[in-house]
Short mmCIF file of C-alpha atoms in Angstrom, two decimals:
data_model
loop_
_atom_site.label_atom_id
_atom_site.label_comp_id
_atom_site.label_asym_id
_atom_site.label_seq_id
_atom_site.Cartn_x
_atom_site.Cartn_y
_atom_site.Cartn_z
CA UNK A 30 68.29 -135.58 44.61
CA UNK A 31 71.85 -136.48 44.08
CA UNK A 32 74.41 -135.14 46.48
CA UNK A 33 76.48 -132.68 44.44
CA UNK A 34 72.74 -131.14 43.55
CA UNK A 35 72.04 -131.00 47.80
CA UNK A 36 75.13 -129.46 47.62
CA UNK A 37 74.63 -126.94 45.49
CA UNK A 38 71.24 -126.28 47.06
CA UNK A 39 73.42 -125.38 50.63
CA UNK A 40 75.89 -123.10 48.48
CA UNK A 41 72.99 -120.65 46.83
CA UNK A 42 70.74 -120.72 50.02
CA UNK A 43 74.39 -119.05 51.95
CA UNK A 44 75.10 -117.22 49.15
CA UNK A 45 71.57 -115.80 49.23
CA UNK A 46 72.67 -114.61 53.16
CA UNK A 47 76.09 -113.15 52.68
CA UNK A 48 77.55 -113.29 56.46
CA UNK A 49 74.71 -115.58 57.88
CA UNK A 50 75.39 -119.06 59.02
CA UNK A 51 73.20 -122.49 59.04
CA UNK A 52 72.11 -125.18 61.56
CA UNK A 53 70.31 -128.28 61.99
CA UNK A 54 68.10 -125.89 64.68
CA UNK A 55 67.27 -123.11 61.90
CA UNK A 56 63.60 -123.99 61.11
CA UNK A 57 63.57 -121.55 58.17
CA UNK A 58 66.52 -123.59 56.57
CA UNK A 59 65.74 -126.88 57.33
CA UNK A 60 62.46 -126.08 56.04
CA UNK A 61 63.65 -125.19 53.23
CA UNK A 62 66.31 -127.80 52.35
CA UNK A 63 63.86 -130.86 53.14
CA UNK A 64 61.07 -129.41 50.61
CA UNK A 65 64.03 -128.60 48.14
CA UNK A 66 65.50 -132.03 48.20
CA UNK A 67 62.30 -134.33 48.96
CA UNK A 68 64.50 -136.35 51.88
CA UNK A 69 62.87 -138.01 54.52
CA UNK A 70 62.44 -136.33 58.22
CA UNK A 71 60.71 -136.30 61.24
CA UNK A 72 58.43 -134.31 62.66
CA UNK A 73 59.10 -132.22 65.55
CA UNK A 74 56.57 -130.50 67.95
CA UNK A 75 58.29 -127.37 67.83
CA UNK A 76 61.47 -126.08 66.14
CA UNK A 77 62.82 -128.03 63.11
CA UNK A 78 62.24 -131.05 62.19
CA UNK A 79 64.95 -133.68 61.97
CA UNK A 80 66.72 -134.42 58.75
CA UNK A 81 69.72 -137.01 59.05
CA UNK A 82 70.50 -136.43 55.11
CA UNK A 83 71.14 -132.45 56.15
CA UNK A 84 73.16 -133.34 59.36
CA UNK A 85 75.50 -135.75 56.93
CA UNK A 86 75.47 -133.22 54.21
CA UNK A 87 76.68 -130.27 55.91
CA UNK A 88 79.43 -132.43 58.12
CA UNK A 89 80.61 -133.65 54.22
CA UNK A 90 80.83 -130.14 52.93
CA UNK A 91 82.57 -128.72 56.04
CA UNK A 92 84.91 -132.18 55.77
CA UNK A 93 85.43 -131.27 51.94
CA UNK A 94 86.35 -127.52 52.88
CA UNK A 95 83.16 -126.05 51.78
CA UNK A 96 81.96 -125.05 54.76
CA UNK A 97 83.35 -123.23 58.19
CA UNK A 98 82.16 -124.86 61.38
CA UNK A 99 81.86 -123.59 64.52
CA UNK A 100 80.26 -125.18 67.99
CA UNK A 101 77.74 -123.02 69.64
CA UNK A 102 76.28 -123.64 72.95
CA UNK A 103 72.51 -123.61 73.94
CA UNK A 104 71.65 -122.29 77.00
CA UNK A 105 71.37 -124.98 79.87
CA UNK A 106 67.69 -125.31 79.96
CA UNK A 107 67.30 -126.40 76.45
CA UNK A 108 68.94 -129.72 77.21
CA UNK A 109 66.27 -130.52 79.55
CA UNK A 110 63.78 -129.98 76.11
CA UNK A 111 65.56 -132.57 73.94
CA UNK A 112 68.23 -129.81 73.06
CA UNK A 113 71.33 -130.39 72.16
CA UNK A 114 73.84 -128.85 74.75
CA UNK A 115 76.16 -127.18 71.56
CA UNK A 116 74.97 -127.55 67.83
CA UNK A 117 77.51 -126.55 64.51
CA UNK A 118 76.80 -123.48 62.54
CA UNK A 119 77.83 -123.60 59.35
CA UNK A 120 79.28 -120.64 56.45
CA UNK A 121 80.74 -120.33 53.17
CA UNK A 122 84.40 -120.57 54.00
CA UNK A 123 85.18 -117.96 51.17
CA UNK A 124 87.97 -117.51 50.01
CA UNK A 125 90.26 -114.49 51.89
CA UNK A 126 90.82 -111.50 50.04
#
């Protein structure tokens, strides 16, 4: 899949969950975006599995404005687990009304 099509894949999956935001952590999403686009991941024993093509195309959409990005932490005992300490959650940066 090409990226503007990945792209648009990201838009209607947030526009499908006004007011709900995206990580590289959300199993459901992930999920979703690696049988959508057919890219290559690997598999995890529990959570979601680990797609570099998401992780770049979410930083190149919040880069390009079409995403909002904020750092959230993880509590300190999932960085013992292979956690990241803080992972980006991603929106629609909509336009204000």
């Amino acid at each position: 899949m090409i990226p503007a099509d990945r792209e648009q894949w990201i838009v209607a999956w947030l526009r499908k969950r006004p007011g709900q935001s995206v990580s590289i952590l959300d199993a459901e999403f992930v999920g979703a975006y690696i049988d959508a686009t057919k890219e290559p991941f690997k598999p995890q024993m529990f959570g979601a599995e680990k797609c570099a093509q998401l992780g770049r195309d979410l930083g190149r959409m919040h880069t390009d404005y079409w995403l909002e990005r904020v750092a959230v932490g993880l509590p300190p005992g999932d960085a013992a687990m292979g956690f990241p300490k803080r992972v980006y959650h991603y929106s629609l940066d909509l336009p204000k009304s």
